Coordinates of C-alpha atoms in Angstrom, one line a residue:
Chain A
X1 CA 20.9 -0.1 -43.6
X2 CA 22.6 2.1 -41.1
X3 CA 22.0 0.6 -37.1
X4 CA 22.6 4.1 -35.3
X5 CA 19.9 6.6 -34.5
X6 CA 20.7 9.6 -36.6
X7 CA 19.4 12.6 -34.2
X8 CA 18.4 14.9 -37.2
X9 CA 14.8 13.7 -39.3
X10 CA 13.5 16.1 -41.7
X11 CA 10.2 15.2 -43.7
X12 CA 10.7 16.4 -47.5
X13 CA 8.2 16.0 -50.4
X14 CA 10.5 14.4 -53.2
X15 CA 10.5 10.8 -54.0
X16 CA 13.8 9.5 -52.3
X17 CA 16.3 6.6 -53.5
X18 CA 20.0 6.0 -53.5
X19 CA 21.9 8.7 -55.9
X20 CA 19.5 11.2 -55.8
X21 CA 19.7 14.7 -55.2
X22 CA 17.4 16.8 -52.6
X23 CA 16.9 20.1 -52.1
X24 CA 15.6 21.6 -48.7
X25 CA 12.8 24.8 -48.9
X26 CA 14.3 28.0 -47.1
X27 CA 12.9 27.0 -43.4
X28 CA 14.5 23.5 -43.4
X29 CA 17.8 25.0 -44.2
X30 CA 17.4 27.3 -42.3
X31 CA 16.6 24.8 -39.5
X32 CA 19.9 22.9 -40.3
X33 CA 22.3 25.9 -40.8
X34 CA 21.5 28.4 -38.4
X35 CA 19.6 26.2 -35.5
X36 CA 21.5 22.7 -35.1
X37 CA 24.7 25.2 -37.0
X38 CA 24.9 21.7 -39.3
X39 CA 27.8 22.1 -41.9
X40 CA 28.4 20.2 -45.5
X41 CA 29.2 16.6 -44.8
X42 CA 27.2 16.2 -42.1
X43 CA 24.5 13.5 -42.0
X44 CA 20.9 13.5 -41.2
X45 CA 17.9 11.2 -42.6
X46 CA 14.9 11.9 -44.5
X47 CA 11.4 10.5 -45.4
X48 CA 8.8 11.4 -47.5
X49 CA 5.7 9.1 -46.0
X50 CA 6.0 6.8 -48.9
X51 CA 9.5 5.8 -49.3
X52 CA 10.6 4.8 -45.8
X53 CA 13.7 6.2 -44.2
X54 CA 17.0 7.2 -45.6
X55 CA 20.3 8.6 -44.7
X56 CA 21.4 11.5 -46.4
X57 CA 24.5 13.8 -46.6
X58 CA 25.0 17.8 -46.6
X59 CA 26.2 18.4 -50.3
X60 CA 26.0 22.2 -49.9
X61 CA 24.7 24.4 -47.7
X62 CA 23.8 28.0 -48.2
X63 CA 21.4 30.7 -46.1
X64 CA 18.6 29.4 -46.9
X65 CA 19.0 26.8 -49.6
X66 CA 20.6 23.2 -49.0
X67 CA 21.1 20.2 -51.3
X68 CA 21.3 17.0 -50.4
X69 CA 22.8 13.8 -51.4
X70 CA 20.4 10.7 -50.9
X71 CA 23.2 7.8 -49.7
X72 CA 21.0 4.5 -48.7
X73 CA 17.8 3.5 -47.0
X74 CA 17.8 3.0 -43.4
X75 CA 14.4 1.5 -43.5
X76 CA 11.0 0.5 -45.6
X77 CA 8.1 2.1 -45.5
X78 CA 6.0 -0.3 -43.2
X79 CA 2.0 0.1 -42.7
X80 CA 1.0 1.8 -39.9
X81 CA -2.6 2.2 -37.9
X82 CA -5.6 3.8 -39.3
X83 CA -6.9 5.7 -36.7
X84 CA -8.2 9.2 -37.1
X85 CA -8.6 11.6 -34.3
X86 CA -11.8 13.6 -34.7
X87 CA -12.1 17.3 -32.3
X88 CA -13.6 20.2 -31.3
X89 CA -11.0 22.9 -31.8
X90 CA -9.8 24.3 -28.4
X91 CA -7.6 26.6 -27.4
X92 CA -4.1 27.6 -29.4
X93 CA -1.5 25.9 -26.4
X94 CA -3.6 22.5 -25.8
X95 CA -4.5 22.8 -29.2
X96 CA -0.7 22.4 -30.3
X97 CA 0.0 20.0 -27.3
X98 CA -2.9 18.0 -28.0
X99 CA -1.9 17.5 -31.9
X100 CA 1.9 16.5 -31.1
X101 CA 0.7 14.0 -28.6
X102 CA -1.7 12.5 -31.4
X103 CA 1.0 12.4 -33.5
X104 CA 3.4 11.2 -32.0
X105 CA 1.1 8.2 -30.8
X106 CA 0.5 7.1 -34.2
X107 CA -2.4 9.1 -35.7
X108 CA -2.9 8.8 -39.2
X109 CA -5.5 11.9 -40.0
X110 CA -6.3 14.7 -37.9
X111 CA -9.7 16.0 -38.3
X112 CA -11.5 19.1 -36.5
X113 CA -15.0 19.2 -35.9
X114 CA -17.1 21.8 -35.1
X115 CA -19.9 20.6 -32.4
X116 CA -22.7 22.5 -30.8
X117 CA -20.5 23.7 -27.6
X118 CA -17.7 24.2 -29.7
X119 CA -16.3 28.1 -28.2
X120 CA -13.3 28.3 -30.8
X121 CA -14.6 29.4 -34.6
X122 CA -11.2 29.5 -36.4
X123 CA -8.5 26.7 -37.0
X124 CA -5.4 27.4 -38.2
X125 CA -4.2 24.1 -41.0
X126 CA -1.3 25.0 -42.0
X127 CA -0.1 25.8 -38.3
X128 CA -1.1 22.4 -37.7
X129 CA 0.3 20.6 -40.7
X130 CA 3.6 22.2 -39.2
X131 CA 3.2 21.0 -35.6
X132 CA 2.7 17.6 -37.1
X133 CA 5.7 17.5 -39.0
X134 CA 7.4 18.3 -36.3
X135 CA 6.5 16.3 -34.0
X136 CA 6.8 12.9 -37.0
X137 CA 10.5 14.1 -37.2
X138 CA 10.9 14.0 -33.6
X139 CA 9.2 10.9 -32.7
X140 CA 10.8 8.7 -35.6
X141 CA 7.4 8.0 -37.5
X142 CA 7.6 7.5 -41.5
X143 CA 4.7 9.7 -42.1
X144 CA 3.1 13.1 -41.2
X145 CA -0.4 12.7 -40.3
X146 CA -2.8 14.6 -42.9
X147 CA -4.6 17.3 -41.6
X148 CA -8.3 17.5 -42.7
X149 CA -10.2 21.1 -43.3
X150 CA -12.4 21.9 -40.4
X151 CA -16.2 20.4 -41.0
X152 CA -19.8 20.2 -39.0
X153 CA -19.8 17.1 -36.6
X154 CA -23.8 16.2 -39.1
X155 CA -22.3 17.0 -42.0
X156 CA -19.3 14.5 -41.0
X157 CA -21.4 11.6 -39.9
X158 CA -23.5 12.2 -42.5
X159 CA -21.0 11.0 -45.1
X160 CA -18.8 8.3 -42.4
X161 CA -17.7 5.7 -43.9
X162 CA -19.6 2.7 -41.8
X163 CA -16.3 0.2 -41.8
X164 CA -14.7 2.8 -39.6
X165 CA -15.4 1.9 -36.0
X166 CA -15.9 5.2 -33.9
X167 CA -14.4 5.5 -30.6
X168 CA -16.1 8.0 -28.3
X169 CA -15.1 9.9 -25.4
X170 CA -18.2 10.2 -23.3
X171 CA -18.0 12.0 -19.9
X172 CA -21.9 11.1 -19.2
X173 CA -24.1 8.5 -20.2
X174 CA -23.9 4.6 -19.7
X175 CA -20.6 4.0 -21.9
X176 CA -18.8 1.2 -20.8
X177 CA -14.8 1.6 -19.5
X178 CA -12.8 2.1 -22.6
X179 CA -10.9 -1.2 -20.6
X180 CA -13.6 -2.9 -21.2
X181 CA -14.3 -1.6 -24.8
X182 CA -10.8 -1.7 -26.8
X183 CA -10.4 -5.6 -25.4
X184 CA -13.7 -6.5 -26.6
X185 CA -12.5 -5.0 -30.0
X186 CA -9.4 -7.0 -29.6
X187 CA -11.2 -10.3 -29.3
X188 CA -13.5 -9.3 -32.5
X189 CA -10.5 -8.4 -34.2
X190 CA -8.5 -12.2 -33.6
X191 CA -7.8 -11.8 -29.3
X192 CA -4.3 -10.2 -30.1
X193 CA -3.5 -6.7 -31.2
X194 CA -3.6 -6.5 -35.0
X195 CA -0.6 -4.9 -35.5
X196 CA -0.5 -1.8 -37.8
X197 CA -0.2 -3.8 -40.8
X198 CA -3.9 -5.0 -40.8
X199 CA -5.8 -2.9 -37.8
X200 CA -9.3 -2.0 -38.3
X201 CA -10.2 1.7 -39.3
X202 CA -11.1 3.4 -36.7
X203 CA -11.4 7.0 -35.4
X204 CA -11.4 8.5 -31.9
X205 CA -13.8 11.4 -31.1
X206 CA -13.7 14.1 -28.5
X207 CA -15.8 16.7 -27.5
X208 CA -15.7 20.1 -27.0
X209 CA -14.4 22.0 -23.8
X210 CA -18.7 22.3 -22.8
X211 CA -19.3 18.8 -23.9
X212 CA -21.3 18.0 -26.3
X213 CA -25.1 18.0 -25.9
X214 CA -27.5 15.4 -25.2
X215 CA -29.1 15.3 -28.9
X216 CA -25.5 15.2 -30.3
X217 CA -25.1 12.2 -28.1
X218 CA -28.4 11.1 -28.5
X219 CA -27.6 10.8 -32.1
X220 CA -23.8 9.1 -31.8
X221 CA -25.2 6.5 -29.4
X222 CA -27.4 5.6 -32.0
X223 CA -25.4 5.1 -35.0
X224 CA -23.8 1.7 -35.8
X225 CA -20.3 2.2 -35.9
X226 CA -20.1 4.4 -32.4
X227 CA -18.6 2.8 -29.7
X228 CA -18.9 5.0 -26.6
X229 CA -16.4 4.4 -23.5
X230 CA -15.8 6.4 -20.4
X231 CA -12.3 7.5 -18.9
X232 CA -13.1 6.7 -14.9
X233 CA -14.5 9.3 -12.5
X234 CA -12.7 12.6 -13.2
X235 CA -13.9 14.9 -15.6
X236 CA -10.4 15.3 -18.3
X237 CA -10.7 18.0 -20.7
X238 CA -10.8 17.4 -24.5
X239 CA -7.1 17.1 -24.9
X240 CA -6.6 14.9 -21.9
X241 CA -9.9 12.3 -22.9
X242 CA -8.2 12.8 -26.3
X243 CA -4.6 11.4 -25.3
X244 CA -6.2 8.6 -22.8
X245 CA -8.3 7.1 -25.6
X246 CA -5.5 7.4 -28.4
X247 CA -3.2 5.7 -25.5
X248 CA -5.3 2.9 -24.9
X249 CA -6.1 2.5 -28.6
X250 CA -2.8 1.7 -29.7
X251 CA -2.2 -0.1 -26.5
X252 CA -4.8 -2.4 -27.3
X253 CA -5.6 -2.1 -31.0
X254 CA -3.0 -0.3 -33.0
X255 CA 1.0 -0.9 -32.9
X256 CA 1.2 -1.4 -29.8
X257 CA 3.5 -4.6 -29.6
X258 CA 5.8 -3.1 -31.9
X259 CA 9.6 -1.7 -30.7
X260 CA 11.1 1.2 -31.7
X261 CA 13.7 0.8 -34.4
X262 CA 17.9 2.1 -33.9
X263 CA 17.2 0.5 -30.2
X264 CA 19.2 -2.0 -28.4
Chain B
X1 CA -26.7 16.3 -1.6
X2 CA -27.4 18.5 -4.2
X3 CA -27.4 16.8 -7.9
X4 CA -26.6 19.2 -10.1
X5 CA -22.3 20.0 -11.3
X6 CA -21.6 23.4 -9.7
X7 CA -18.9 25.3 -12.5
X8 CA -16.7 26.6 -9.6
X9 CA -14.9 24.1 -7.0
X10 CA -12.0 25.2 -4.5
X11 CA -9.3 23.6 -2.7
X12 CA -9.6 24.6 0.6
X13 CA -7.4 23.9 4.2
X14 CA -9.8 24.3 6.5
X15 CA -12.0 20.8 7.9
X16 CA -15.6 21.2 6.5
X17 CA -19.1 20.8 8.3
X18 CA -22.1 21.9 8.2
X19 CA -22.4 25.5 9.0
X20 CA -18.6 26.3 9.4
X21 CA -17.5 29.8 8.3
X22 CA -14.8 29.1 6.0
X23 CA -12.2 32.2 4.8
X24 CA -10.4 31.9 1.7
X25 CA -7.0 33.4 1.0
X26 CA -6.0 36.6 -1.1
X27 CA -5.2 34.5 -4.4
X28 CA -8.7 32.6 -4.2
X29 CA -10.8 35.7 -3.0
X30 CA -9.2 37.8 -5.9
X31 CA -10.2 35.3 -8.3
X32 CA -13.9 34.7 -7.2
X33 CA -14.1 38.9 -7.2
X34 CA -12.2 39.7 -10.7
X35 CA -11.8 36.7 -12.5
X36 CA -14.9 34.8 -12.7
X37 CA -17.2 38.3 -11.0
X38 CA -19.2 36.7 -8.8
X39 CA -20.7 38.5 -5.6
X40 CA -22.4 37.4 -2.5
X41 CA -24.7 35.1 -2.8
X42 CA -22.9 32.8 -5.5
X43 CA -22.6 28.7 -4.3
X44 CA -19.5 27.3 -4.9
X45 CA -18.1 23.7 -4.2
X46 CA -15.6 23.3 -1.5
X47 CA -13.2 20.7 -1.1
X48 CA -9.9 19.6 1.1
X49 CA -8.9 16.2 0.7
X50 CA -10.3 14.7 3.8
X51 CA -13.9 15.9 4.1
X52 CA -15.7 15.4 1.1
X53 CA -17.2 17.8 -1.4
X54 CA -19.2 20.3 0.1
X55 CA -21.6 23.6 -1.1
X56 CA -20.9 27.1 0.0
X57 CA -22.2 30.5 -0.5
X58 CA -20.1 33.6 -0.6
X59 CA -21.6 35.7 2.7
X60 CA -19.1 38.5 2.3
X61 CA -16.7 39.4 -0.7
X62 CA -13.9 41.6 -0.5
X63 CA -10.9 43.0 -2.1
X64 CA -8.4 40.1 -1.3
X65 CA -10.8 38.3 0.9
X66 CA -13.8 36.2 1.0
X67 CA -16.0 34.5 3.7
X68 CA -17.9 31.2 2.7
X69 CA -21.1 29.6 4.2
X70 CA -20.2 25.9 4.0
X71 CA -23.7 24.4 3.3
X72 CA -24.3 20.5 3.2
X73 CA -22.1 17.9 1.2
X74 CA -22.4 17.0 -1.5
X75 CA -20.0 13.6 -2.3
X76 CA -18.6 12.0 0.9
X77 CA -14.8 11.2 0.5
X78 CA -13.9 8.8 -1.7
X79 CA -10.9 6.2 -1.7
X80 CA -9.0 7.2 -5.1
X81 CA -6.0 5.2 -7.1
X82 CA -2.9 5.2 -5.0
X83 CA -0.2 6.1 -8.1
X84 CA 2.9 7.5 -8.0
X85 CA 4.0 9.8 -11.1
X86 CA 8.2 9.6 -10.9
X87 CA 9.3 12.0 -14.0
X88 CA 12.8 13.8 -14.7
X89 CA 12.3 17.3 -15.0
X90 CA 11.5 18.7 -19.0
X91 CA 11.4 22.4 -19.6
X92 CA 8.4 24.5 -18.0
X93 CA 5.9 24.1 -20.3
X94 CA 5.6 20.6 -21.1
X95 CA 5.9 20.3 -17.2
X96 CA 3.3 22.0 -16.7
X97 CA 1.3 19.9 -19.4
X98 CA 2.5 16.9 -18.1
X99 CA 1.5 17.9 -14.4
X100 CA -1.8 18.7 -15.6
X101 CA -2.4 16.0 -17.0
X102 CA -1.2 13.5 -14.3
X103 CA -3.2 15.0 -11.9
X104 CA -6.5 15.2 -14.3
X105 CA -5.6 11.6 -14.9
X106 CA -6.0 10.6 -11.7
X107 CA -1.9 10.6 -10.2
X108 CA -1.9 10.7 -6.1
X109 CA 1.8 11.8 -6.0
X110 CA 4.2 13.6 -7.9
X111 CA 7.9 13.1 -7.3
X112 CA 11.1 14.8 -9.9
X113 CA 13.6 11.9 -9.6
X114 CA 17.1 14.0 -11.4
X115 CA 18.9 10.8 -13.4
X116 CA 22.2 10.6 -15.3
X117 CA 20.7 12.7 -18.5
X118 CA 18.1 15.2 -17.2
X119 CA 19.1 18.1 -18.3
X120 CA 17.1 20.6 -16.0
X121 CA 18.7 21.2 -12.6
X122 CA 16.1 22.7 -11.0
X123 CA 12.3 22.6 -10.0
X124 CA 10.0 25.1 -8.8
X125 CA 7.4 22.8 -6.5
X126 CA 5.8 25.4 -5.5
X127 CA 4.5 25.9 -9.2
X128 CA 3.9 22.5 -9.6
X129 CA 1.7 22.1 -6.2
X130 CA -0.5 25.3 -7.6
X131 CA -0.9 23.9 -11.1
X132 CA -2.0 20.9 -9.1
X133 CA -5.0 22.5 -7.4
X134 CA -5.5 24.2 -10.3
X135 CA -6.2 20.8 -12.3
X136 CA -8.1 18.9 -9.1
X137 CA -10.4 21.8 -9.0
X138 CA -11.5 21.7 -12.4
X139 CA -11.7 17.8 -13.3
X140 CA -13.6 17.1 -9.8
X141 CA -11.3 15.0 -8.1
X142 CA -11.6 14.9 -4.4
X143 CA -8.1 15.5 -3.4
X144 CA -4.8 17.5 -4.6
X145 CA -2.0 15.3 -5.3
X146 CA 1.4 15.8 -3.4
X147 CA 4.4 17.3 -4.9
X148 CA 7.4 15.7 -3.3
X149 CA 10.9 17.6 -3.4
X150 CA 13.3 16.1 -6.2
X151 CA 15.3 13.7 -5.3
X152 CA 18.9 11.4 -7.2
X153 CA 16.6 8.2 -8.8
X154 CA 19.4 6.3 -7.5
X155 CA 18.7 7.7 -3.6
X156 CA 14.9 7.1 -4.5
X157 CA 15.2 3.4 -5.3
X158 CA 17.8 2.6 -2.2
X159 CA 14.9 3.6 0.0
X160 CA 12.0 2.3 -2.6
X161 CA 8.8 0.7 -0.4
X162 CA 8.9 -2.8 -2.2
X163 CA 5.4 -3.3 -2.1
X164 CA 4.7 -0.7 -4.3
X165 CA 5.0 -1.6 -8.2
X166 CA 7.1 0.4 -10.5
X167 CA 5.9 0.6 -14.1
X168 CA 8.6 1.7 -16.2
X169 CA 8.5 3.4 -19.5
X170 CA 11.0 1.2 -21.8
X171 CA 11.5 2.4 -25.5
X172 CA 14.9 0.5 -25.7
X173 CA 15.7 -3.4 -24.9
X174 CA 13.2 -6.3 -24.2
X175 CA 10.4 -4.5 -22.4
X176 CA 7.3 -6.5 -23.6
X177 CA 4.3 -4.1 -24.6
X178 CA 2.6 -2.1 -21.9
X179 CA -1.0 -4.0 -22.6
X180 CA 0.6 -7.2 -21.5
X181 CA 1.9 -6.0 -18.5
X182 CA -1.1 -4.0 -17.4
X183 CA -3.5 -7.2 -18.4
X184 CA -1.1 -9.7 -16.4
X185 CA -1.2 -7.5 -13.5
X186 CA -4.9 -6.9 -13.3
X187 CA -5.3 -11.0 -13.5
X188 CA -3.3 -11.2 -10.8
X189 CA -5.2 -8.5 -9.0
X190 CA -7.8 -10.6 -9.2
X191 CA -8.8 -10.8 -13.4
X192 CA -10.6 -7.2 -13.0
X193 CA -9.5 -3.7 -12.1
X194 CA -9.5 -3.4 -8.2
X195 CA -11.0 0.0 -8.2
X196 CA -10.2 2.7 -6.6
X197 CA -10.5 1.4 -2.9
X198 CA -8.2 -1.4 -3.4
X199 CA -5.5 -0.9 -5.8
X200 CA -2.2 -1.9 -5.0
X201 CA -0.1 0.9 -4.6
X202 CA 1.9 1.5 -8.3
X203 CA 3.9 4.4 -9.4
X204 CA 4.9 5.3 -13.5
X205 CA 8.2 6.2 -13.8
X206 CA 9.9 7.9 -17.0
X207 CA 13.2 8.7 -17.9
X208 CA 14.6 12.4 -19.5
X209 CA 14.4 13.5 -23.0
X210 CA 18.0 11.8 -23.4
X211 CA 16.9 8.6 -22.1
X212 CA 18.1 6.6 -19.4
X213 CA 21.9 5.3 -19.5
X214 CA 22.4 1.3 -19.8
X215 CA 23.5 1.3 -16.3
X216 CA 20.3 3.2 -14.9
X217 CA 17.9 0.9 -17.5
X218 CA 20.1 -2.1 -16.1
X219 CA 19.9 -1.7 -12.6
X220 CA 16.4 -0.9 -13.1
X221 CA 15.5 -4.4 -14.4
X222 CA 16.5 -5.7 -11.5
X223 CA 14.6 -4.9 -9.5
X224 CA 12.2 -7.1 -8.4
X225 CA 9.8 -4.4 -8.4
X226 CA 10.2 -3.0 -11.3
X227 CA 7.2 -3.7 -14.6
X228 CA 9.2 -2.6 -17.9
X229 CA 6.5 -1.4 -20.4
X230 CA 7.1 -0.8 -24.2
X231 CA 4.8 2.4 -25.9
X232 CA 4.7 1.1 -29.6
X233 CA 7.6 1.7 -31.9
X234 CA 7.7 5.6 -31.7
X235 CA 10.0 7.2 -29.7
X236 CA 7.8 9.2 -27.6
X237 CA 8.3 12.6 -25.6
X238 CA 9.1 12.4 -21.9
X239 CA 5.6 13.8 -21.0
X240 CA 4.0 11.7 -23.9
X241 CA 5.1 8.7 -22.5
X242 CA 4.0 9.4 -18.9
X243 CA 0.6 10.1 -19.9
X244 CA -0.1 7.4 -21.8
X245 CA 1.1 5.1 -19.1
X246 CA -1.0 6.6 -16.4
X247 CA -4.0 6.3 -19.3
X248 CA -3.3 3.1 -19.7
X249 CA -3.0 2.0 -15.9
X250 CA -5.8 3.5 -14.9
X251 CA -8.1 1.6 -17.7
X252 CA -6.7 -1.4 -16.4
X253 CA -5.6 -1.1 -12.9
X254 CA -7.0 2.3 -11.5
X255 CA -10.8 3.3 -11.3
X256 CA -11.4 3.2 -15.1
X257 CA -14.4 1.6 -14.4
X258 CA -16.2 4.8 -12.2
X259 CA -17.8 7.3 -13.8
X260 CA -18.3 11.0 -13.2
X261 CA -20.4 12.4 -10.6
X262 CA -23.3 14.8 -11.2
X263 CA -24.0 13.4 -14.6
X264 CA -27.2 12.0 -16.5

């Protein structure tokens, strides 16, 4: 295993181990030839989400095609939390912001709901499968976070799986500080974080821009595996609450204890 | 005091009363007029950072100008968390995110520290005080937080008020997890957050996209001051990083515990 940070990540689909060959699809070589003006020999890593990370070498390098030589694995694939992040589309900008921050703080699934209040119709996947693996390669993750097909919040609940703890954003209402609520969880869970290796399931849920309305959270209060908590006196919009919640989740409940690898 | 949200709040100079004729300026009128189309008659909320929250009616509505009826209040002042947000500069947009969300989150005071690796060299304050009001005015916070002119981190710590904590954003060396340090803190704030009328004064500081040097991370340490915090074992974003320290001191060590105003 290599010990240096090696600035360029690129997330590819083919199963990766020592000796083998990769070949890059037209926008990552692209990305490599033309943006960072990367030549043959140069080094970058790679990981697929299943085979942890490894170093790899520029074989050959042409406008738009590249193939790589796999060299050795930098590290394993290692668990990592299971927390979904469950919201109302919003607008394109904090859209894209909001999904790069979830990433990059360790959401495994991405899923957009549409609620009563919900003002945005359309979501764009694919632009936000690409945001994610973007923002994985950045942030030195071993996975890209999946990205679920838009669904109606009912039809969602309907079919939850009940060993997945909820974690709501709730602007009105009684809910308890999320303080209060990811610590309790802590102390359920063994009074230490988990770590991601064996967390809980669990999800975080934001509302739309309007909220969402009182029989939507009528009917979220009431269900078992909801756990509503509040985000202190100012009203944040859906991509803030989202961002606070994620934040304090892995803070308290995810991989939070963990250190970032290539670090001294 | 009225009960009920009002959709459109302002950030006024003038001191509010009863009565008072308040005038607003070309930028604020304008958007009253074109943006959201209102017309005399419409009640707004007012607000200036020393006064309260107050409700006004447009009594005359021109082009570029605007006369306001302030009515009665409607939230007395409120002590609020007294936290310092100390960032190196990032390109404009995720400036502008990060500002937003700082201030939505609660942030008194916003100060661009320039350190070995920032890469920006310059900072328009006056578009960081507007996105600012911007932000108050639509989360419901009582106060606008101050935008202080940039200043060398290394000028900012010689003159550093040592009563005030410094949580740092660590992602390299021995910085212990940021749920440890906020949860020792908070015990020894008394084993509960302090609220808003009581916190000790803190500030969040985070380094550039490139990272502190050693020599900035070392001379950091210390200082007796100084709280290193670690974020997990992703390498976050600049603006990532500061938000999810604010979240997280805020749940702890801010007025997590408070809830919105004006709502069931």
């Amino acid at each position: 295993m290599t010990a240096n940070p090696i600035a360029t990540r690129l997330f590819v689909d083919p199963a990766l181990g020592a000796g083998q060959t990769v070949g890059l699809d037209h926008q990552q070589a692209h990305y490599l030839r033309s943006v960072l003006r990367l030549s043959t020999g140069a080094e970058l890593a790679l990981f697929n989400g299943r085979d942890g990370e490894w170093r790899a070498r520029i074989d050959a390098l042409g406008k738009g095609w590249a193939s790589l030589a796999v060299l050795d694995q930098r590290r394993e694939q290692q668990p990592e939390p299971d927390l979904w992040l469950l919201f109302a589309p919003i607008k394109r900008a904090r859209l894209d912001f909001m999904v790069e921050k979830a990433c990059e703080l360790g959401v495994s699934r991405l899923l957009p709901v549409f609620t009563q209040n919900t003002d945005v119709s359309r979501v764009n996947c694919e632009r936000l499968r690409a945001n994610c693996r973007e923002a994985a390669e950045q942030c030195e993750r071993l996975s890209v976070p999946e990205v679920a097909e838009p669904i109606r919040l009912r039809a969602l609940l309907e079919t939850w799986p009940v060993e997945r703890h909820l974690l709501l954003g709730a602007e009105s209402g009684e809910a308890p500080p999320v303080a209060e609520q990811v610590a309790q969880a802590r102390e359920q869970a063994g009074g230490r974080a988990a770590g991601a290796a064996n967390t809980a399931p669990w999800a975080v849920l934001v509302g739309p821009e309007g909220g969402f309305t009182e029989a939507e959270l009528d009917a979220l209060n009431k269900l078992p595996f909801v756990t509503a908590a509040g985000l202190g006196p100012r009203v944040l919009r859906a991509d803030t609450a989202a961002i606070a919640l994620i934040a304090c989740w892995q803070a308290w409940l995810g991989d939070g204890d963990a250190r970032p690898p290539f670090r001294s």
